[in-house]
Amino acid sequence: MKHEPIPSPAGDTREHLIVIGNGMAGCRAVEELLARDAGRYRVTIVGAEPLVNYNRIMLSPVLAGEKTFDDIVLNGLDWYADNAITLLSGDPVVAIDRAARTVTSRSGLTLAYDRLLIATGSDPFMIPVPGNDLPGVISFRDMNDVDVMLAAASRGGSAVVIGGGLLGLEAAHGLTLRGMKVTVLHIMPTLMERQLDEAAGWLLKTALEARGQTILTGADTAEIVGAGRVAAVRLKDGTAIPADLVVMAVGIRPAVALARAAGLDVGRGIRVDDHMVTSDPAILAVGECVEHDGQVYGLVAPLWDMCRALADGLVGAPSGYRPAPTSTKLKVAGLDVFSAGDFSGGDGAEDIVLRDASRGIYKRVVVKDDRIVGAVLYGDTADGNWYFDLLRKGESVGDIRDALIFGQAFARGGAAADPKAAVAALSDTAEICGCNGVTKGQVVSCIARGAHSLDAVRATCKASASCGSCTGLVETLLALTLGDEVEAGAKTMCKCTSFGHDDVRREIVAQDMRSIPEVMQKLHWSTPDGCSSCRPALNYYLLCALPGDYVDDQQSRFVNERMHANIQKDGTYSVVPRMWGGITSPKELRAIADVVEKFNAPMVKVTGGQRLDIFGIRKEDLPAVWADLNAAGMVSGHAYGKSLRTVKTCVGSEWCRFGTQDSTGLGVKLERATWGSWMPHKFKIAVSGCPRNCAEATIKDFGVVCVDSGYELHVGGNGGIKVRATDLLCKVATEAEAMEMCAAFIQLYREEARYLERTAPWIERVGLAYIQSRLLPDDDARAALAHRFFHSQSFSQEDPWAARVAGEEREIHAPMARFQPVGEMA
Amino acid sequence: MTGEWLDIGWVAEIPVRGSRTVQVEGGDDIAVFRTGENRVFALLDRCPHKHGRLSQGIVHGGAVACPLHNWRISLTTGEALGEDKGCTPVVPVKISGGRVLICRASTLKAAA
Ligand code: SRM
Ligand SMILES: Cc1cc2nc3c(=O)[nH]c(=O)nc-3n(C[C@H](O)[C@H](O)[C@H](O)COP(=O)(O)OP(=O)(O)OC[C@H]3O[C@@H](n4cnc5c(N)ncnc54)[C@H](O)[C@@H]3O)c2cc1C
Ligand code: SF4
Ligand code: FES
C-alpha cells in the first residue's frame, strides 16, 4: 500500500518537523522548541496511544487512586490547537523512508518531513517464560495497562508483580490499595538494588510486608500457568503462587525497531550525538529510546536536559547535552525512600551513616575528597534535595562534615555546626535516649554520681542501652562533663558498632532479629555492610539463635567455611575426611589412596587429630574429590570450621590391659552426636580409657577420662597457643549421662561464648563455678540445654560435601571464564 | 573476538558480596568481585602481601579482606588499606546490558 505524501497546507513554506511519539520527551522537546522560536517549524506529532500528552510517572498515583487521568494531563487538546500542532493519535508510525523523507502510519497515512524526531520511549521487557502472553499478564507502562489493572482489581483476587524495582513496587502498592492480595517476586536478594543499598532495601521490604504484601526475594520465575487465562506463577524452586493478574515490571528496552528498520545507527538505543542528532542528519531522537555516549536512560530528569540541547540545536544555537547525576524517589505514600549519585563507596570514599531504629530511619551520605558523591535516605528524606544539590554542584562540605548527616537545618545552623556545642546547648529536659526516655539532665547527673564510662551510663540510667542510636550523644555528654576522665568501656565487636559481643547477642534474642541487615539497622551499625570481623560473628549468632530458620549468609563466612576445605598458602586446599573416633577401614584407606593418586595430591599426612589430611587439591577439583570420598562413605571432617573438629580416642577396654570403659565406642558416639554443629570457635573432644590419658583428654574442650566407677568429665582444655589443662566439671556413672552433659555443655558454649572465643578463655572469663551452676544442680535446665542442642543438630547434620557434590554452589568452584592469550576466550 | 574488552559472563553469575575468577592461561587468575552495592571490580587474584587468593576473601564495603592474613585491599585501586602497604594490579571493568566486560590489555598483561 503506497500512498502519496499528504501535501503541506497551501502557502506554508516552513520546514516540517514530525515527532514520532506523543510521550514525555517528544512533547517536552516541542515545548522547548516553541519557547525558543514558536513560528520556526510546522509541527506534527504522531502518537501510538489514543490520548493527549500525559505525565507517565504519575500513572502510579492514578493506579493507587490518588489521582485521576485528568489530573495528570500535561498538554490538553487546546495546547495542540493554540500552537497549530497537528496531532495524529492512536495511529503508530510503522515505517520511515529516509530516501523519500516520509513516514507512514498504520492507518496508511504518508507524511513528508524535513526534520524527523523519534521519541518512541521504551518497550517493557517481558521475561521469556512460557505463558508470558496469557491474558491477564501485563506490563506497567501506559494508561491502557492501568485500565487493565483497575478492571482486574475490581474483581478482587490475587496479583503477582514480577520485579521489585521502582515500577514493580509502585504497581504492587497501587494494587494493594485497590484491595488485591499482592505478592512481589524479585530475583535479586534486596529490593530496588540499583537505587538502594542493602540496609535501605531491608527496611523497605519490612515496611511493605507490614502493609500486607508478600515479598519474595531471590525468586526466579519459571513459568506462568493457566488455561486460556493466567492462574498462577511457578518459580524455579517449584513454588506456585496463585494469580488472577500478573504484572511484569522487570525492566525496559529502548523502542528502536522503527529506527533499526530505517537503517539508523542503533546500539542498545538509537545512537545520538550531543545535539540529539542520529546517524542521519535529518533525523533526531530523544528520550528513553536513545543511546548517548554508551548510556541509555530510564528517568525523566536527563530527558529534560536532552530536550533543551535538542531545541537549542533546532534553532541554530547548539549547546550540547552533558549527562548529570540522577536521583530517585519511590512514589509510595508514607514510605520515604531517596537515592542519588554513586553510593558504591570505593576508594577514598567515606560513609557517614545515621540509623535511628525507633523511628525507622537510615541515612547514608558518601563523601569523597570533601564532596558528596552519593546518598541513600530511608524514612526521612527531607534533606534529599539538599544533598543532591550539594552533589550536583560539587560543593565542598569539609567545614560542615561532622554535622552533615543531621541535615541542612543542623549543619547550616551556624554555631550549632559543632556537634559538641550543639549538645552543650541542649536543655536539661531534652530527651537523649528515646528508647528508655532518658533526658540530658538524668544522663549528666548519673555521670556526676560516678558513671564514668559508656557502659556505666548504660548500666545505671539505661541511656543508649537499647538501640544505641544515642551513643554519640552520651559520649559527648561524658566528654563535656568529665573532660579527660572518661573511662574506656568494654571492647566493642569491631569498628562498625559501639556494642560489645554480649550486648549484640542479647539484643538479637530480645528483639527477635532475623537477618544481618536487621541487626545492623536496629543496632546502628556505622558502616553499610559491616566488615570481615563482625559479619562472620553476626552470621553465627543468628544461626545459633534461629536453628532451621536462619538462612546462612555464605558471603559472611571465612573462606575455609565457604569452601569446606582449608586454604593453603599457595591457594590450593587441604581435604580432611572424618574418621569417626580415629578409626578407619581398608575401604576408607583405599579411597583416600585413590584420591591422592587420581588428583596428584603432593602430600597425605596423619594429623595431630587422628585422621588423614590430603594436601594440594585445586578449588576446581574439590567437588570431584568429595564425590570419591563420599562414595566410600566418608563425610567432611570440618577441619576448617568453627565447629566440632575431632574426637580423639584411645583403644580402651576393648584391647588395652588397663582400659576401664569402651573409650573408642564412646568417642565414636560423641562424634556422631556432635559433628556438623557450628560453634563460636573450633571444638575438640577426646575420650581416654583410663587416667593414663593416652588421648590427651585433659587438653581438650570437652574431655572424658574413664574410670572404674564411670566417667570423669573435663572442660576448657587447650593444647594450642596457651596450654591450659581442663577443669573437672563432674563425674557421671553412665555413658548416657556423659552424652547429655556433653550436649548441654556445648549448647551453653554455643549460646553464651563470644565469637572466636574458645572454651578455655571463656571459662576463665565466666568461671567454672558459673558453668557448674548452669549444668549440675537443675536436671531440667540441663535437659533443656541438651534438647536445644539436638534440635539445632537436626538441621546441621548434613554432609556439606555431599550437597556440593550434588551441585549446590557449583559456580564457586568453577572459574567464570577462561582466557587463552593465543586462542582468546574459551 | 579481538575487541578491547573481553566478555566474561553475566553480572548475576557473581554472588553479591562475593567473587568469581577468570583463568588466564600461563598467568595469574583475575578475581572479579561484586559488592553489596552491585558494583563489579576486577583485580589480579594475588594479594600484595604473600600472594593470597583475593577471590577467596570476604568482600565488605569497597574492599576485600585477604583470606590468608586479613589485609584489606581496595577494590577500586588495588592498594592495601590501613597500615599495610602494597598494591595489586587493577583490571578495568565495564558493564553492558548485564554482561561483565574486562579490559583485554590488562588481562594480557596478567598473563605475561
Ligand atoms: C592439620 C593439623 C596439623 C597436623 O598436620 O597434624 C593442623 C593444622 C592447622 N591448624 Fe592446628 N592442626 C592440627 C591439630 C592441632 C592440634 C592438636 C589436636 O587437635 O589434638 C592443636 C592443639 C590442640 C588445641 O587446639 O587445643 C592445634 C592447635 C591450633 C591452633 C591454636 C588453637 C588455640 O586455641 O590456641 C590454631 C590457630 C587457630 O585455631 O586460631 C591452629 C590452626 C591450624 C590451621 C587451621 C592454620 C590455619 O588457619 O590455616 C592449620 C590448617 C592446616 C590445614 O590446612 O589443614 N591449630 N592444631 C592438625 C589437624 C587436626 C585434625 O585432624 O583436624
Ligand atoms: C508507572 C511509571 C512510573 C514512573 N515513575 C518515574 C519517576 O518517578 N521518576 C522518573 O524520573 N521517571 C519515572 N518513570 C519513567 C518516565 O515515565 C520515563 O522516563 C519517560 O516517560 C520517558 O519519556 P519518553 O518520551 O522517552 O517515553 P514515553 O513517555 O514512553 O513516550 C513514548 C511515546 O511514544 C509512543 N510510541 C512508541 N512507538 C511509537 C510509534 N511507532 N509511533 C508513534 N508513537 C509511538 C508511545 O506510545 C509513547 O506514548 C516512570 C514510568 C512509569 C511507566
Ligand atoms: S603448628 Fe603452625 S605451621 Fe603447623 S599446622 Fe599448625 S598453624 Fe600451621
Ligand atoms: S597474603 Fe594476603 S594478607 Fe597475607
PDB file of C-alpha atoms in Angstrom, chain A residues 479-567:
ATOM      1  CA  ALA A 479      33.325  14.276  77.403  1.00  0.00           C
ATOM      2  CA  LEU A 480      31.570  17.534  78.291  1.00  0.00           C
ATOM      3  CA  THR A 481      31.051  16.546  81.927  1.00  0.00           C
ATOM      4  CA  LEU A 482      34.330  14.784  82.650  1.00  0.00           C
ATOM      5  CA  GLY A 483      36.865  16.133  80.187  1.00  0.00           C
ATOM      6  CA  ASP A 484      39.732  13.603  80.065  1.00  0.00           C
ATOM      7  CA  GLU A 485      38.448  11.378  82.845  1.00  0.00           C
ATOM      8  CA  VAL A 486      36.211   9.283  80.602  1.00  0.00           C
ATOM      9  CA  GLU A 487      36.997   5.603  81.066  1.00  0.00           C
ATOM     10  CA  ALA A 488      37.254   3.339  78.080  1.00  0.00           C
ATOM     11  CA  GLY A 489      34.467   0.782  78.123  1.00  0.00           C
ATOM     12  CA  ALA A 490      34.386  -2.912  77.329  1.00  0.00           C
ATOM     13  CA  LYS A 491      35.679  -3.713  73.873  1.00  0.00           C
ATOM     14  CA  THR A 492      33.239  -3.257  71.069  1.00  0.00           C
ATOM     15  CA  MET A 493      32.770  -6.005  68.488  1.00  0.00           C
ATOM     16  CA  CYS A 494      34.617  -4.034  65.827  1.00  0.00           C
ATOM     17  CA  LYS A 495      34.817  -0.526  64.467  1.00  0.00           C
ATOM     18  CA  CYS A 496      31.359  -0.826  62.926  1.00  0.00           C
ATOM     19  CA  THR A 497      29.473  -0.695  66.225  1.00  0.00           C
ATOM     20  CA  SER A 498      29.580   0.720  69.728  1.00  0.00           C
ATOM     21  CA  PHE A 499      28.256  -2.540  71.170  1.00  0.00           C
ATOM     22  CA  GLY A 500      30.204  -5.463  72.553  1.00  0.00           C
ATOM     23  CA  HIS A 501      29.571  -9.102  71.618  1.00  0.00           C
ATOM     24  CA  ASP A 502      27.397  -9.817  74.651  1.00  0.00           C
ATOM     25  CA  ASP A 503      25.140  -6.822  74.012  1.00  0.00           C
ATOM     26  CA  VAL A 504      24.672  -7.847  70.402  1.00  0.00           C
ATOM     27  CA  ARG A 505      23.822 -11.448  71.320  1.00  0.00           C
ATOM     28  CA  ARG A 506      21.384 -10.328  73.985  1.00  0.00           C
ATOM     29  CA  GLU A 507      19.599  -7.900  71.659  1.00  0.00           C
ATOM     30  CA  ILE A 508      19.391 -10.399  68.804  1.00  0.00           C
ATOM     31  CA  VAL A 509      17.392 -12.687  71.059  1.00  0.00           C
ATOM     32  CA  ALA A 510      15.454  -9.980  72.917  1.00  0.00           C
ATOM     33  CA  GLN A 511      14.331  -8.221  69.756  1.00  0.00           C
ATOM     34  CA  ASP A 512      13.938 -11.425  67.746  1.00  0.00           C
ATOM     35  CA  MET A 513      16.212 -10.186  64.977  1.00  0.00           C
ATOM     36  CA  ARG A 514      16.358 -12.404  61.925  1.00  0.00           C
ATOM     37  CA  SER A 515      18.946 -11.135  59.468  1.00  0.00           C
ATOM     38  CA  ILE A 516      22.297  -9.373  59.333  1.00  0.00           C
ATOM     39  CA  PRO A 517      20.876  -6.170  57.796  1.00  0.00           C
ATOM     40  CA  GLU A 518      18.235  -6.121  60.516  1.00  0.00           C
ATOM     41  CA  VAL A 519      20.855  -6.337  63.265  1.00  0.00           C
ATOM     42  CA  MET A 520      22.889  -3.616  61.594  1.00  0.00           C
ATOM     43  CA  GLN A 521      19.878  -1.337  61.357  1.00  0.00           C
ATOM     44  CA  LYS A 522      18.451  -1.946  64.813  1.00  0.00           C
ATOM     45  CA  LEU A 523      21.840  -1.639  66.489  1.00  0.00           C
ATOM     46  CA  HIS A 524      23.004   1.332  64.440  1.00  0.00           C
ATOM     47  CA  TRP A 525      25.973  -0.074  62.615  1.00  0.00           C
ATOM     48  CA  SER A 526      28.132   2.783  61.392  1.00  0.00           C
ATOM     49  CA  THR A 527      29.067   1.029  58.134  1.00  0.00           C
ATOM     50  CA  PRO A 528      26.688  -0.050  55.374  1.00  0.00           C
ATOM     51  CA  ASP A 529      27.575  -3.746  55.345  1.00  0.00           C
ATOM     52  CA  GLY A 530      29.936  -4.391  58.214  1.00  0.00           C
ATOM     53  CA  CYS A 531      33.446  -5.794  57.985  1.00  0.00           C
ATOM     54  CA  SER A 532      35.267  -9.108  57.969  1.00  0.00           C
ATOM     55  CA  SER A 533      35.153  -9.223  61.793  1.00  0.00           C
ATOM     56  CA  CYS A 534      31.500  -8.545  62.520  1.00  0.00           C
ATOM     57  CA  ARG A 535      29.868 -10.261  59.554  1.00  0.00           C
ATOM     58  CA  PRO A 536      31.011 -13.806  60.457  1.00  0.00           C
ATOM     59  CA  ALA A 537      30.134 -13.175  64.116  1.00  0.00           C
ATOM     60  CA  LEU A 538      26.625 -11.926  63.320  1.00  0.00           C
ATOM     61  CA  ASN A 539      26.086 -14.800  60.933  1.00  0.00           C
ATOM     62  CA  TYR A 540      26.967 -17.249  63.710  1.00  0.00           C
ATOM     63  CA  TYR A 541      24.850 -15.517  66.367  1.00  0.00           C
ATOM     64  CA  LEU A 542      21.803 -15.571  64.112  1.00  0.00           C
ATOM     65  CA  LEU A 543      22.403 -19.176  63.117  1.00  0.00           C
ATOM     66  CA  CYS A 544      22.618 -20.135  66.780  1.00  0.00           C
ATOM     67  CA  ALA A 545      19.513 -18.143  67.738  1.00  0.00           C
ATOM     68  CA  LEU A 546      17.338 -19.379  64.867  1.00  0.00           C
ATOM     69  CA  PRO A 547      18.147 -23.019  64.167  1.00  0.00           C
ATOM     70  CA  GLY A 548      16.455 -24.234  61.000  1.00  0.00           C
ATOM     71  CA  ASP A 549      15.101 -20.778  60.233  1.00  0.00           C
ATOM     72  CA  TYR A 550      18.059 -18.588  59.541  1.00  0.00           C
ATOM     73  CA  VAL A 551      19.425 -18.642  56.014  1.00  0.00           C
ATOM     74  CA  ASP A 552      23.183 -18.826  56.324  1.00  0.00           C
ATOM     75  CA  ASP A 553      24.998 -15.973  54.576  1.00  0.00           C
ATOM     76  CA  GLN A 554      27.829 -17.628  52.685  1.00  0.00           C
ATOM     77  CA  GLN A 555      29.490 -14.305  51.959  1.00  0.00           C
ATOM     78  CA  SER A 556      29.800 -13.698  55.688  1.00  0.00           C
ATOM     79  CA  ARG A 557      31.908 -16.778  56.175  1.00  0.00           C
ATOM     80  CA  PHE A 558      35.648 -17.100  56.149  1.00  0.00           C
ATOM     81  CA  VAL A 559      36.912 -18.816  53.015  1.00  0.00           C
ATOM     82  CA  ASN A 560      37.512 -22.215  54.672  1.00  0.00           C
ATOM     83  CA  GLU A 561      33.900 -22.476  55.790  1.00  0.00           C
ATOM     84  CA  ARG A 562      32.686 -21.285  52.413  1.00  0.00           C
ATOM     85  CA  MET A 563      34.837 -23.799  50.513  1.00  0.00           C
ATOM     86  CA  HIS A 564      34.522 -26.599  53.107  1.00  0.00           C
ATOM     87  CA  ALA A 565      38.284 -27.120  52.946  1.00  0.00           C
ATOM     88  CA  ASN A 566      41.400 -25.421  54.333  1.00  0.00           C
ATOM     89  CA  ILE A 567      43.071 -22.839  52.116  1.00  0.00           C
TER      90      ILE A 567
END
